[in-house]
PDB file of C-alpha atoms in Angstrom:
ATOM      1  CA  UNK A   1      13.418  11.168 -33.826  1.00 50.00           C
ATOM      2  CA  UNK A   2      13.366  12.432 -30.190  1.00 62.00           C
ATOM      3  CA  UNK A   3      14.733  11.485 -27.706  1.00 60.00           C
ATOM      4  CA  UNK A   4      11.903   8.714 -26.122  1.00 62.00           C
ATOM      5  CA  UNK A   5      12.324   6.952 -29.344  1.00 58.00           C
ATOM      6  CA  UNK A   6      15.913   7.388 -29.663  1.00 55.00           C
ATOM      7  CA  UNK A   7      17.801   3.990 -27.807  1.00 60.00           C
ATOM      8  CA  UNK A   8      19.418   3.628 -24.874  1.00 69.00           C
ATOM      9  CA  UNK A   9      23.377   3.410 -24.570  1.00 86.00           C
ATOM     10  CA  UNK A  10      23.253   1.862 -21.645  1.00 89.00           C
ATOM     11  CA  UNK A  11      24.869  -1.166 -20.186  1.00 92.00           C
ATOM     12  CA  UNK A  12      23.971  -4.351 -19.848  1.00 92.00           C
ATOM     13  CA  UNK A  13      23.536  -4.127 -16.428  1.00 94.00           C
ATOM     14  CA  UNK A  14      21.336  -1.163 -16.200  1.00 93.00           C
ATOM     15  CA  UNK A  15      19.483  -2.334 -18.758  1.00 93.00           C
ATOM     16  CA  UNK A  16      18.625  -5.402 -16.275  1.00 95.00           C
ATOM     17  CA  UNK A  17      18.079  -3.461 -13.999  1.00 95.00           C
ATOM     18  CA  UNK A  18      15.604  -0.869 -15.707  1.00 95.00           C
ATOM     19  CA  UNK A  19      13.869  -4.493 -16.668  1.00 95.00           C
ATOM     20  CA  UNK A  20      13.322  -5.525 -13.185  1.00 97.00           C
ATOM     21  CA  UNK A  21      12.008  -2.433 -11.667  1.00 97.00           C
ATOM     22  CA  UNK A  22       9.620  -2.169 -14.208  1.00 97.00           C
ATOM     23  CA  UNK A  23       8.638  -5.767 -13.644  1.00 97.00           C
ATOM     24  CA  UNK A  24       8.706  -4.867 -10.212  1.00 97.00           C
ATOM     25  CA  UNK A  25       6.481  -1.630 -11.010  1.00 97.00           C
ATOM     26  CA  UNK A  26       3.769  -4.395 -12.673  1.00 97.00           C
ATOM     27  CA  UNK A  27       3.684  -6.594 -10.304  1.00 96.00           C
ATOM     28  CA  UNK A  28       2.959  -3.758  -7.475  1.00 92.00           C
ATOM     29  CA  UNK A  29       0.296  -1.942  -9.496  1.00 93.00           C
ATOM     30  CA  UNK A  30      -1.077  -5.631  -9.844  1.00 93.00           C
ATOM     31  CA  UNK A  31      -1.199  -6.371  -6.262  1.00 91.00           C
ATOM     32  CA  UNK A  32      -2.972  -2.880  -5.731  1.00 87.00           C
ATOM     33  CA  UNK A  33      -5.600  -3.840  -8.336  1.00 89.00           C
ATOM     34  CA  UNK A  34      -6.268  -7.371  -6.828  1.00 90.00           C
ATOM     35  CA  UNK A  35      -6.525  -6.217  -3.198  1.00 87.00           C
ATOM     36  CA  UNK A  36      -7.847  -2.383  -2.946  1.00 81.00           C
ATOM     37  CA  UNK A  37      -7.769  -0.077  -0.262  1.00 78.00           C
ATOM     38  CA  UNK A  38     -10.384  -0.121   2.172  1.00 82.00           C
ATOM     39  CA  UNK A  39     -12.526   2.951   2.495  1.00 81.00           C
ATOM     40  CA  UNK A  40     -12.866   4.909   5.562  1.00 80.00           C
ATOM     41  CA  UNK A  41     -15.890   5.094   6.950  1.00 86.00           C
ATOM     42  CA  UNK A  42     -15.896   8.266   9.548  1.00 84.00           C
ATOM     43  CA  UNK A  43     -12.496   9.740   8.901  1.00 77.00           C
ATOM     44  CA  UNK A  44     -11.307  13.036   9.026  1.00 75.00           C
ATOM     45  CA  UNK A  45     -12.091  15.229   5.726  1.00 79.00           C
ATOM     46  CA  UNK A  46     -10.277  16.837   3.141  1.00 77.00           C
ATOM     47  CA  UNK A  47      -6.304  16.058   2.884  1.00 75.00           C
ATOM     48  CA  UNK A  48      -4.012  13.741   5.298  1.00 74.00           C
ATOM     49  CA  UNK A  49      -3.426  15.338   8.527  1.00 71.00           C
ATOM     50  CA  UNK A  50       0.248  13.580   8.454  1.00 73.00           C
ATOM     51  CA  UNK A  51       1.288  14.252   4.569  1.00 73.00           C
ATOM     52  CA  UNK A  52       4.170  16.167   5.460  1.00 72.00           C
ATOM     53  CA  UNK A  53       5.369  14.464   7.901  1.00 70.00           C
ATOM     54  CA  UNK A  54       3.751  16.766  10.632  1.00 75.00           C
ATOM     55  CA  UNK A  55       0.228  16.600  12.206  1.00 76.00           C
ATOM     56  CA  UNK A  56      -1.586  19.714  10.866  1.00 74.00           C
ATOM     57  CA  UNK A  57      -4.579  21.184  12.036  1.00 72.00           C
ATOM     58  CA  UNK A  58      -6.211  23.999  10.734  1.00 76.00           C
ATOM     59  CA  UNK A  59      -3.067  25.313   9.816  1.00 75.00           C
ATOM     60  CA  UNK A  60      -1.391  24.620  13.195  1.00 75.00           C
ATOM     61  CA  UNK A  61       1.775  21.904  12.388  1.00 74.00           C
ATOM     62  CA  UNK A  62       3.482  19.252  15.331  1.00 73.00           C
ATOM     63  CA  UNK A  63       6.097  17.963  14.363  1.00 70.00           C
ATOM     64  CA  UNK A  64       6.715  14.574  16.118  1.00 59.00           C
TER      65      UNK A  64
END
């Protein structure tokens, strides 16, 4: 057996709580799939400028 097969010991309480943020989890990915993103039409190329938390551009980083 290993161990994603093997049981829990957990309590009660984080078992509940596993529970709900997997319900939680459903119910977001549901929400997603009901209502997609809208594609951009004339945006930049290539990755997020801002996925770091910076503005890059061509290499060059702002923080803000």
């Amino acid at each position: 057996m290993t161990d994603a097969e093997r049981p829990r010991d957990l309590p009660p309480a984080a078992q509940r709580a596993l529970a709900e943020a997997e319900e939680r989890r459903r119910a977001a990915e549901a929400a997603e799939a009901a209502h997609p993103r809208p594609v951009e039409l004339g945006g930049r190329k290539g990755p997020e400028p801002v996925r770091y938390g910076d503005w890059e551009r061509k290499g060059l980083a702002i923080d803000f």
